Coordinates of C-alpha atoms and ligand atoms in Angstrom, one line a residue:
M1 CA -31.4 44.9 -106.2
T2 CA -30.4 41.9 -103.6
K3 CA -27.2 42.2 -102.1
K4 CA -24.8 39.3 -102.0
P5 CA -24.5 37.8 -98.7
K6 CA -21.4 38.8 -96.9
Q7 CA -18.8 36.4 -97.1
K8 CA -18.1 34.9 -93.4
K9 CA -14.5 35.0 -92.3
T10 CA -13.6 31.3 -91.5
T11 CA -11.9 31.5 -88.1
A12 CA -10.9 28.7 -85.9
K13 CA -14.2 28.0 -83.6
Q14 CA -14.2 29.5 -80.3
P15 CA -14.6 26.9 -77.4
A16 CA -18.1 27.2 -76.0
T17 CA -18.2 29.2 -72.8
K18 CA -19.0 26.9 -70.3
Y19 CA -21.4 27.7 -67.0
I20 CA -21.4 25.8 -63.7
F21 CA -24.5 26.8 -61.6
I22 CA -24.4 26.3 -57.7
V23 CA -27.8 25.9 -55.9
G24 CA -28.5 24.8 -52.3
G25 CA -30.4 22.0 -50.8
V26 CA -31.8 21.3 -47.7
M27 CA -30.9 24.7 -45.7
S28 CA -28.8 27.8 -46.1
G29 CA -25.7 28.6 -44.0
V30 CA -24.1 25.4 -45.3
G31 CA -21.3 27.2 -47.0
K32 CA -22.5 27.4 -50.7
G33 CA -20.6 30.6 -51.1
V34 CA -17.3 29.1 -50.1
A35 CA -18.3 26.0 -52.3
S36 CA -18.5 28.3 -55.1
S37 CA -15.2 30.0 -54.3
S38 CA -13.6 26.9 -54.0
I39 CA -14.8 25.8 -57.1
A40 CA -13.6 28.7 -59.4
N41 CA -10.5 28.3 -57.2
L42 CA -9.8 24.7 -58.5
L43 CA -10.8 25.4 -62.1
Q44 CA -8.7 28.3 -62.5
S45 CA -5.5 26.4 -60.8
R46 CA -6.3 24.1 -63.6
G47 CA -5.6 26.5 -66.1
H48 CA -8.8 27.9 -66.9
K49 CA -9.9 31.3 -67.2
V50 CA -12.9 31.6 -64.3
T51 CA -15.2 34.2 -63.3
A52 CA -18.1 34.2 -60.3
M53 CA -21.1 35.4 -59.9
K54 CA -23.8 35.8 -57.4
V55 CA -27.7 36.0 -57.9
D56 CA -29.2 37.3 -54.9
P57 CA -32.8 36.7 -54.2
Y58 CA -33.6 39.9 -52.5
I59 CA -35.7 42.8 -54.0
N60 CA -32.8 45.2 -52.4
V61 CA -31.7 46.6 -55.8
D62 CA -28.0 46.4 -54.1
A63 CA -26.6 44.8 -50.9
G64 CA -25.8 48.7 -49.5
T65 CA -29.5 49.2 -48.1
M66 CA -29.6 45.7 -46.1
N67 CA -28.7 45.6 -42.6
P68 CA -25.4 43.8 -41.7
T69 CA -26.8 41.7 -39.0
E70 CA -29.1 40.4 -41.2
H71 CA -27.2 40.1 -44.5
G72 CA -23.7 40.0 -43.2
E73 CA -21.0 42.3 -44.8
V74 CA -21.7 44.8 -47.6
F75 CA -18.9 44.0 -49.9
V76 CA -18.0 46.9 -52.2
L77 CA -16.6 45.9 -55.7
K78 CA -13.9 48.1 -57.4
D79 CA -16.3 49.8 -59.5
G80 CA -18.3 50.7 -56.9
L81 CA -21.3 48.2 -56.4
E82 CA -22.4 47.2 -53.0
T83 CA -22.7 43.6 -53.1
D84 CA -23.3 40.6 -50.8
Q85 CA -20.2 39.1 -48.9
D86 CA -19.8 35.9 -51.0
M87 CA -18.2 38.3 -53.8
G88 CA -15.5 39.1 -51.1
N89 CA -14.7 35.0 -51.0
Y90 CA -14.7 34.9 -54.8
E91 CA -12.2 37.7 -55.1
R92 CA -9.9 36.3 -52.2
F93 CA -10.2 32.3 -54.0
L94 CA -9.5 33.6 -57.4
N95 CA -7.0 36.6 -56.1
T96 CA -8.9 38.8 -58.8
D97 CA -11.0 41.9 -59.2
L98 CA -14.4 41.4 -59.8
P99 CA -16.8 44.0 -62.1
S100 CA -20.6 44.8 -61.3
I101 CA -21.9 42.7 -63.8
N102 CA -21.0 39.8 -61.7
Y103 CA -23.5 40.6 -59.4
M104 CA -27.3 40.8 -59.5
T105 CA -30.2 41.1 -57.2
T106 CA -34.1 40.0 -57.8
G107 CA -34.5 44.0 -57.4
S108 CA -31.6 44.9 -59.8
V109 CA -32.9 42.7 -62.9
Y110 CA -36.9 43.6 -62.5
Q111 CA -35.4 47.2 -62.4
A112 CA -33.8 46.6 -65.6
V113 CA -36.4 44.8 -67.3
I114 CA -38.8 47.6 -66.4
Q115 CA -36.3 50.2 -67.7
K116 CA -36.1 48.2 -71.0
E117 CA -39.9 48.2 -71.0
R118 CA -40.0 52.0 -70.8
N119 CA -37.5 52.5 -73.5
L120 CA -39.8 50.5 -75.6
E121 CA -36.7 47.9 -76.0
Y122 CA -39.7 45.1 -76.2
G123 CA -40.9 46.6 -79.4
G124 CA -44.4 46.6 -78.2
K125 CA -44.6 42.9 -76.9
N126 CA -46.1 41.6 -73.4
V127 CA -43.4 41.8 -71.1
Q128 CA -43.6 38.5 -69.1
V129 CA -41.9 37.3 -65.9
V130 CA -41.4 34.4 -67.8
P131 CA -39.1 34.4 -70.3
D132 CA -38.2 38.2 -69.8
I133 CA -36.7 37.7 -66.0
P134 CA -34.7 34.6 -67.1
N135 CA -33.7 35.9 -70.1
E136 CA -32.5 39.2 -68.3
V137 CA -30.6 36.7 -65.8
I138 CA -28.7 34.9 -68.7
S139 CA -28.2 38.1 -70.5
R140 CA -25.8 39.2 -67.9
I141 CA -24.3 35.9 -67.1
K142 CA -23.2 35.8 -70.8
K143 CA -22.0 39.4 -70.5
A144 CA -20.2 38.7 -67.6
A145 CA -18.6 36.0 -69.4
K146 CA -17.3 38.2 -72.2
V147 CA -15.9 41.1 -69.7
A148 CA -13.8 38.4 -67.8
K149 CA -13.0 36.6 -70.8
A150 CA -13.9 33.4 -69.2
D151 CA -14.2 30.1 -70.5
I152 CA -16.2 29.3 -67.2
V153 CA -18.5 31.0 -65.6
L154 CA -19.7 30.1 -61.9
I155 CA -23.1 31.2 -60.9
E156 CA -24.2 30.9 -57.3
I157 CA -28.0 31.1 -56.7
G158 CA -28.5 32.3 -53.5
G159 CA -31.3 30.8 -51.2
T160 CA -32.1 27.0 -51.2
V161 CA -34.0 25.0 -53.8
G162 CA -37.8 25.1 -53.1
E163 CA -38.1 28.6 -52.4
Y164 CA -40.3 30.7 -54.3
E165 CA -37.8 33.7 -54.5
N166 CA -35.2 32.2 -56.6
I167 CA -37.6 30.0 -58.9
L168 CA -37.2 32.4 -61.7
F169 CA -33.2 32.0 -61.3
I170 CA -33.4 28.2 -61.5
E171 CA -35.7 28.7 -64.7
A172 CA -32.9 30.7 -65.9
I173 CA -30.6 27.4 -65.6
R174 CA -33.1 25.6 -67.1
S175 CA -33.6 27.7 -69.9
L176 CA -29.5 28.1 -70.7
K177 CA -29.2 24.3 -70.6
S178 CA -31.9 23.8 -72.8
D179 CA -30.0 26.0 -75.3
H180 CA -26.4 24.7 -74.5
P181 CA -26.8 21.1 -73.5
G182 CA -23.3 20.0 -72.7
D183 CA -22.3 23.4 -71.4
V184 CA -24.2 23.6 -68.2
A185 CA -23.2 21.9 -65.2
V186 CA -25.3 22.1 -61.7
V187 CA -23.8 21.6 -58.5
M188 CA -26.0 21.2 -55.8
A189 CA -24.6 22.2 -52.4
S190 CA -26.7 19.8 -49.8
Y191 CA -26.7 19.1 -46.3
L192 CA -26.7 15.4 -44.5
P193 CA -27.5 16.0 -40.9
V194 CA -26.4 13.4 -38.2
P195 CA -29.3 13.6 -35.6
G196 CA -27.7 13.4 -32.1
S197 CA -30.3 10.8 -30.9
I198 CA -29.4 8.0 -33.6
G199 CA -26.0 9.2 -34.5
E200 CA -26.3 8.0 -38.3
M201 CA -26.0 10.4 -41.1
K202 CA -29.5 10.9 -42.9
T203 CA -29.5 11.4 -46.7
K204 CA -33.2 11.8 -46.9
P205 CA -33.4 15.4 -47.0
T206 CA -30.5 15.5 -50.1
Q207 CA -33.2 13.5 -51.9
H208 CA -36.2 15.7 -51.1
A209 CA -34.3 18.9 -52.1
V210 CA -33.1 16.9 -55.5
R211 CA -36.4 16.1 -56.3
T212 CA -37.8 19.2 -55.8
L213 CA -35.1 20.7 -58.1
G214 CA -36.4 18.4 -60.4
S215 CA -40.0 19.7 -60.4
T216 CA -38.6 22.4 -62.1
G217 CA -37.0 20.5 -64.7
V218 CA -33.5 20.9 -63.7
R219 CA -31.3 18.0 -62.1
P220 CA -28.0 18.2 -60.5
D221 CA -24.8 16.9 -61.9
I222 CA -22.6 16.9 -58.8
I223 CA -23.9 16.7 -55.0
I224 CA -21.4 18.3 -52.7
A225 CA -22.7 16.5 -49.5
R226 CA -21.7 19.1 -46.7
S227 CA -21.7 16.9 -43.0
K228 CA -20.1 17.0 -39.5
V229 CA -18.1 14.1 -40.7
A230 CA -17.1 12.5 -44.0
V231 CA -19.6 11.1 -46.1
D232 CA -18.9 7.2 -46.4
R233 CA -19.4 4.9 -49.7
K234 CA -22.7 3.6 -48.4
R235 CA -24.2 7.0 -48.1
K236 CA -22.8 8.0 -51.5
E237 CA -24.1 5.0 -53.2
K238 CA -27.4 5.9 -51.5
I239 CA -27.2 9.5 -52.7
A240 CA -26.4 8.2 -56.3
K241 CA -29.0 5.8 -56.4
F242 CA -31.9 8.2 -55.3
C243 CA -30.6 11.1 -56.9
D244 CA -29.8 10.2 -60.1
V245 CA -26.1 11.2 -60.3
K246 CA -22.9 9.1 -60.7
V247 CA -21.7 7.9 -57.4
E248 CA -18.2 9.7 -58.1
N249 CA -20.1 12.7 -58.4
V250 CA -21.2 12.9 -54.7
I251 CA -18.5 14.6 -53.1
S252 CA -18.0 14.5 -49.4
A253 CA -17.4 17.6 -47.7
P254 CA -17.0 17.6 -44.0
D255 CA -16.5 20.6 -41.7
V256 CA -13.0 21.8 -41.2
D257 CA -11.3 24.2 -39.6
S258 CA -10.4 26.9 -42.2
I259 CA -12.6 27.5 -45.3
Y260 CA -9.3 27.6 -47.3
D261 CA -8.5 24.0 -46.8
I262 CA -12.0 23.2 -48.8
P263 CA -10.6 23.1 -52.2
L264 CA -7.5 20.8 -50.9
H265 CA -10.4 18.6 -49.3
Y266 CA -12.4 18.9 -52.7
E267 CA -9.8 17.5 -54.8
E268 CA -9.3 14.5 -52.4
D269 CA -12.5 13.6 -54.3
Q270 CA -11.6 14.9 -57.3
L271 CA -14.3 17.5 -57.9
S272 CA -12.7 19.3 -60.7
T273 CA -11.9 16.6 -62.9
R274 CA -15.7 15.7 -62.4
L275 CA -16.7 18.8 -63.2
L276 CA -14.7 19.1 -66.3
E277 CA -16.1 15.7 -67.3
T278 CA -19.5 16.8 -66.9
L279 CA -18.8 19.9 -69.4
G280 CA -17.0 18.0 -71.7
L281 CA -13.6 19.4 -71.1
P282 CA -10.2 17.9 -71.2
T283 CA -8.6 16.7 -67.8
R284 CA -5.2 15.9 -68.4
K285 CA -3.9 19.3 -67.3
K286 CA -3.7 18.8 -63.5
A287 CA -4.3 21.5 -60.9
D288 CA -1.4 23.9 -60.0
L289 CA -1.7 24.4 -56.2
K290 CA 1.6 25.3 -54.9
A291 CA 0.7 28.8 -54.0
W292 CA -2.6 27.7 -52.5
K293 CA -1.0 24.8 -50.3
K294 CA 1.6 27.2 -49.4
F295 CA -0.8 29.7 -47.7
V296 CA -3.1 26.7 -46.2
S297 CA 0.1 25.2 -44.6
G298 CA 1.3 28.7 -43.3
S299 CA -2.3 29.1 -41.8
K300 CA -1.7 26.0 -39.6
G301 CA -0.9 27.0 -36.0
G302 CA 2.3 26.5 -34.1
H303 CA 3.4 30.1 -34.2
D304 CA 3.6 32.8 -31.5
V305 CA 0.0 34.5 -30.7
V306 CA -0.9 37.9 -31.7
K307 CA -4.0 39.2 -30.1
I308 CA -6.3 41.6 -31.7
A309 CA -9.3 42.9 -30.6
V310 CA -12.4 43.9 -33.1
V311 CA -14.3 46.9 -31.6
G312 CA -17.6 47.2 -33.7
K313 CA -21.1 47.6 -33.0
Y314 CA -22.8 45.0 -35.1
F315 CA -21.6 41.9 -33.1
S316 CA -24.5 40.9 -31.1
S317 CA -27.8 39.0 -32.6
G318 CA -29.9 37.9 -29.6
D319 CA -27.6 35.6 -27.8
F320 CA -25.3 35.3 -30.9
V321 CA -22.4 36.9 -31.9
L322 CA -21.9 37.6 -35.4
S323 CA -18.5 37.9 -36.8
D324 CA -19.9 37.7 -40.5
V325 CA -20.6 41.4 -40.5
Y326 CA -17.0 42.3 -40.5
L327 CA -15.9 39.0 -42.4
S328 CA -13.2 40.8 -44.8
V329 CA -11.6 42.5 -41.7
L330 CA -11.2 39.4 -40.1
E331 CA -10.2 37.6 -43.1
A332 CA -7.4 40.4 -43.7
I333 CA -5.9 40.0 -40.2
K334 CA -5.5 36.7 -40.8
F335 CA -3.6 36.8 -44.1
S336 CA -1.2 39.2 -42.6
A337 CA -0.6 37.1 -39.6
Y338 CA -0.3 34.3 -41.4
K339 CA 2.3 36.2 -43.6
L340 CA 4.3 37.3 -40.4
K341 CA 4.3 33.7 -39.2
L342 CA 1.9 34.3 -36.5
T343 CA -1.2 32.7 -35.2
P344 CA -3.9 35.6 -35.0
E345 CA -6.2 35.1 -31.9
I346 CA -9.0 37.7 -32.7
S347 CA -12.0 38.7 -30.3
Y348 CA -15.0 40.5 -31.3
L349 CA -15.9 43.0 -28.3
P350 CA -19.1 45.0 -28.9
S351 CA -18.5 48.6 -28.6
Q352 CA -21.2 49.6 -26.4
H353 CA -19.7 47.4 -23.2
F354 CA -16.8 50.4 -23.5
E355 CA -19.3 53.0 -22.5
D356 CA -18.4 52.6 -19.2
K357 CA -15.1 53.5 -18.9
K358 CA -14.5 50.9 -16.2
N359 CA -14.5 48.1 -18.8
L360 CA -11.5 49.8 -20.9
K361 CA -8.8 48.2 -18.5
N362 CA -9.8 45.0 -20.3
L363 CA -8.3 46.2 -23.6
K364 CA -4.7 45.5 -21.9
K365 CA -4.9 41.8 -22.9
Y366 CA -4.5 42.8 -26.5
D367 CA -1.9 43.5 -28.6
G368 CA -3.9 45.5 -31.0
V369 CA -7.1 47.1 -31.6
L370 CA -9.3 47.7 -34.7
V371 CA -12.2 49.8 -34.9
P372 CA -14.0 49.2 -38.6
G373 CA -16.4 50.6 -40.7
G374 CA -19.9 51.9 -39.3
F375 CA -22.8 53.7 -39.0
G376 CA -25.0 55.9 -36.9
I377 CA -24.9 56.7 -32.8
T378 CA -25.2 53.3 -31.6
G379 CA -22.0 52.2 -29.6
I380 CA -20.0 55.4 -30.8
E381 CA -19.4 56.7 -26.9
G382 CA -17.8 53.2 -26.6
K383 CA -15.4 53.4 -29.7
L384 CA -14.4 57.2 -28.8
N385 CA -13.5 55.8 -25.3
V386 CA -11.4 52.7 -26.9
I387 CA -9.8 55.0 -28.9
E388 CA -8.8 57.8 -26.0
Y389 CA -7.8 54.6 -24.3
V390 CA -5.5 53.2 -26.8
R391 CA -4.2 56.1 -28.1
K392 CA -3.0 57.1 -24.5
N393 CA -2.0 53.6 -23.6
K394 CA 0.4 53.2 -26.8
I395 CA -1.8 50.0 -28.0
P396 CA -1.6 49.8 -31.6
Y397 CA -4.9 51.1 -33.4
F398 CA -5.8 50.4 -36.7
G399 CA -9.4 52.6 -37.4
I400 CA -10.9 51.6 -40.9
C401 CA -13.5 54.3 -42.4
Y402 CA -15.7 55.3 -39.2
G403 CA -13.1 53.9 -37.1
M404 CA -10.8 56.7 -38.9
Q405 CA -13.3 59.6 -38.6
L406 CA -13.9 58.8 -34.9
A407 CA -10.0 58.5 -34.2
V408 CA -10.0 62.4 -35.6
L409 CA -13.0 63.3 -33.8
E410 CA -11.4 61.8 -30.4
F411 CA -8.1 63.8 -31.2
A412 CA -10.0 66.8 -31.5
K413 CA -12.0 66.7 -28.5
N414 CA -9.1 65.3 -26.2
V415 CA -6.0 66.7 -27.7
V416 CA -7.1 69.7 -29.7
K417 CA -9.5 70.4 -26.7
I418 CA -12.3 71.2 -29.1
K419 CA -15.4 71.8 -26.9
N420 CA -19.2 70.2 -28.7
A421 CA -16.9 68.6 -31.4
S422 CA -18.8 65.8 -33.2
T423 CA -19.4 64.2 -36.6
E424 CA -22.4 65.6 -38.7
E425 CA -23.7 62.1 -38.8
I426 CA -24.7 62.1 -35.2
N427 CA -25.0 65.8 -34.3
P428 CA -25.6 68.1 -37.1
K429 CA -26.1 70.8 -34.5
A430 CA -22.8 70.5 -33.0
D431 CA -20.6 73.7 -32.5
H432 CA -17.6 72.2 -34.2
L433 CA -18.3 69.5 -37.0
V434 CA -14.6 68.1 -37.1
I435 CA -16.2 65.4 -39.7
G436 CA -18.7 66.7 -41.8
V437 CA -21.2 65.8 -44.8
M438 CA -19.3 65.3 -48.2
D439 CA -20.7 68.5 -50.0
E440 CA -21.4 66.2 -53.2
Q441 CA -23.5 64.3 -50.3
R442 CA -25.8 67.0 -49.2
E443 CA -28.1 67.0 -51.7
N444 CA -28.6 63.0 -51.6
I445 CA -29.4 63.1 -47.7
A446 CA -31.8 66.1 -48.2
E447 CA -33.6 64.1 -51.0
N448 CA -33.6 60.8 -49.0
N449 CA -31.6 59.4 -52.1
M450 CA -29.6 56.8 -49.9
G451 CA -29.4 53.8 -52.3
G452 CA -25.9 53.4 -54.1
T453 CA -25.3 57.1 -53.6
M454 CA -22.3 56.8 -50.8
R455 CA -18.9 57.6 -52.4
L456 CA -18.2 54.0 -53.5
G457 CA -15.4 52.2 -54.7
A458 CA -11.7 52.4 -55.9
Y459 CA -10.5 56.1 -55.6
P460 CA -6.7 56.9 -55.7
A461 CA -4.5 58.3 -52.9
V462 CA -1.4 60.2 -52.9
L463 CA 1.0 59.3 -49.6
S464 CA 3.1 61.8 -47.8
S465 CA 6.8 60.4 -47.9
G466 CA 8.5 58.9 -44.8
S467 CA 4.8 58.1 -43.3
I468 CA 3.9 54.6 -41.7
A469 CA 1.4 54.5 -44.8
S470 CA 4.2 55.1 -47.5
K471 CA 6.4 53.1 -45.6
A472 CA 4.1 50.1 -45.3
Y473 CA 2.8 50.5 -49.2
R474 CA 6.3 51.2 -50.5
A475 CA 4.4 53.0 -52.8
K476 CA 3.7 57.1 -53.5
E477 CA 0.1 56.6 -55.2
I478 CA -2.5 53.5 -53.9
V479 CA -6.1 52.9 -55.1
E480 CA -8.1 51.7 -52.6
R481 CA -12.3 50.9 -51.9
H482 CA -14.6 53.2 -50.2
R483 CA -17.7 53.6 -48.9
H484 CA -18.6 56.8 -47.2
R485 CA -20.8 59.9 -47.1
Y486 CA -18.7 61.8 -44.3
E487 CA -15.0 63.1 -44.4
V488 CA -13.0 65.2 -42.3
N489 CA -13.7 68.6 -42.2
P490 CA -10.7 70.7 -44.3
N491 CA -11.5 73.3 -41.8
Y492 CA -9.8 71.8 -39.1
I493 CA -6.9 70.4 -40.7
E494 CA -4.6 72.8 -39.3
K495 CA -5.7 72.7 -35.9
L496 CA -5.2 69.1 -35.8
E497 CA -1.9 68.8 -37.7
A498 CA -0.6 71.3 -35.3
R499 CA -0.9 69.1 -32.4
G500 CA 0.5 66.2 -34.1
L501 CA -2.0 64.3 -36.1
R502 CA -0.9 63.5 -39.7
F503 CA -2.5 63.0 -43.0
S504 CA -0.5 61.3 -44.9
G505 CA -2.6 60.3 -47.6
K506 CA -4.8 62.3 -49.4
S507 CA -7.0 62.5 -52.3
P508 CA -4.7 63.7 -55.5
D509 CA -6.4 67.1 -55.5
G510 CA -5.4 67.4 -52.0
R511 CA -8.9 67.8 -50.6
L512 CA -9.8 64.6 -49.1
M513 CA -8.0 63.2 -46.2
E514 CA -7.7 59.7 -46.9
I515 CA -5.2 58.4 -44.0
A516 CA -4.3 59.9 -40.5
E517 CA -1.7 58.9 -38.2
L518 CA 0.1 59.6 -35.3
P519 CA 4.4 59.7 -35.8
V520 CA 6.1 56.6 -34.7
E521 CA 7.8 58.7 -32.2
D522 CA 4.5 59.5 -30.4
H523 CA 2.5 56.1 -30.9
P524 CA 4.0 52.6 -31.8
F525 CA 1.3 52.5 -34.4
F526 CA -1.9 54.7 -34.9
V527 CA -3.4 54.9 -38.2
G528 CA -7.0 55.5 -39.6
V529 CA -8.0 54.8 -43.2
Q530 CA -11.1 56.7 -44.5
F531 CA -11.2 53.6 -47.2
H532 CA -11.8 49.9 -46.9
P533 CA -8.3 48.2 -47.3
E534 CA -9.7 44.9 -46.1
L535 CA -11.8 44.6 -49.2
Q536 CA -8.6 44.2 -51.2
A537 CA -6.7 41.9 -48.7
R538 CA -6.2 38.3 -50.4
P539 CA -4.7 35.2 -48.9
L540 CA -1.9 34.9 -51.7
D541 CA -1.7 38.8 -51.5
P542 CA -2.1 40.1 -48.0
H543 CA -2.6 44.0 -47.5
P544 CA 0.5 45.8 -46.5
L545 CA -1.4 48.1 -44.1
F546 CA -3.0 45.0 -42.5
T547 CA 0.4 43.6 -42.1
A548 CA 2.3 46.9 -40.8
F549 CA -0.8 46.9 -37.8
V550 CA -0.3 43.0 -37.1
K551 CA 3.6 43.4 -36.9
A552 CA 3.4 46.7 -34.8
S553 CA 1.0 44.9 -32.3
Y554 CA 3.0 42.0 -32.0
E555 CA 6.3 43.8 -31.6
A556 CA 4.7 46.5 -29.1
D557 CA 5.6 45.9 -25.5
Ligands
LIG601 N1 -20.6 56.6 -41.3 C1 -19.4 57.0 -42.0 C2 -19.8 57.8 -43.2 O1 -21.0 57.4 -43.6 C3 -18.5 55.8 -42.2 C4 -19.0 54.8 -43.1 C5 -18.0 53.7 -42.9 O2 -17.5 53.2 -42.0 N2 -18.2 52.7 -43.9 O3 -18.9 58.5 -43.9

């Protein structure tokens, strides 16, 4: 018996999802992530539902196992995936939370393909690098579009064209474009050097990069021409001619003071219109950039200065200072300062420097001191010295994650006078483990199962009324993102509280100490948080605790 074919319901045709890929040409470090974020921001401001993804070429399954001095900050998504700092930029420019499907590495893609093979999901076929790896990438891109209900998906491909590492991701672009011609646009973020010896802007490296990309079957539709100064008409014409793009699709992207100016700069060259045209989308609706412009104008100087010192261990790399490692922290301070109409002056101080107590008096020049997250033993004596100094000298203090754990430890040592107190992370044999390993983490540590196994992502906390925290948040319950293995040891809470430390934020079951603070009568602002509030600070929505810290820093004598 033959079945009657099911009558298809006639529904209005769904407009096709559009895909924009951003690839790098010439060299890394030209701000491809910020370019992607800015494009996302502009298309969103034109009324589109946009989501942004990053494809990272590393074998690491996630960014959690990469040393921040090599890879930059580890950004934790709401659902707990440890990702690249570009994901933070996307969230900040889009003012939205992104799910873990929006981030992938070579390692995670291969792991999934191999797992499917083990589960016989390929039905006995040979599983091959091509097409199975690009297909996995494409299926994730489509899934991300679905999850976000996005009509435009931005996908940033890590690395630069011509590398072995990202070749399969570029093949994914080619393949998706061949299946969906008209729905895929490719943007190359390139760099135009101005060699000092001749003082002329050179287009040749960009031409080479476009040719290299062309050899993979992919051509750019738009070229973002990064350079020290604006790209002139003559060079735009040259790039257009030799790279086979329309002259109006060469977008000038000179260096700017602040990355938040970039969407506005792009609009001077009508980048969003060029992209919409490329994708066959209507261009009538103009960008609504009111809120963004207001934020940007608030970020321009002319205000009172607030000086914040960030004391961390990851700042030095050879002769260079790396502030990328704490990117979200720095941005969070800025957003709050702008909101308060203050100009933030942020200094990066290596904690090792404060192992010598003579250097502590340098801290007097700062209005506030922040110790961000960290791991391991390096620089912790310096951090403990700093915390003791700012506690005693009543300099506003904000401790994040390790910065909270060390604040609790410092209090235990120097106020409660618990001798031989430590954190289990550093000295598991110490008599008093004021900071101990979380129960559920013991097995992971014993089995060396370290990748993606910390307490990660968003968890709720309950705030005690009247505390600095609850006044800042104006809420009884909050949700914040975490990344840690250790916690305040519950056995010491009574002793710590008896001497004046207050645990003003706890997990709903009361088991985990999420916020520690000193009462305002004792100190103008001394707050430590077990979570990472910086991950949820946004330009258009600054984080209340950062705002409270910056305000207290500005107001303290
Ligand atoms: N090393 C500490 C822990 O694992 C703090 C982690 C952090 O600062 N992100 O608990």
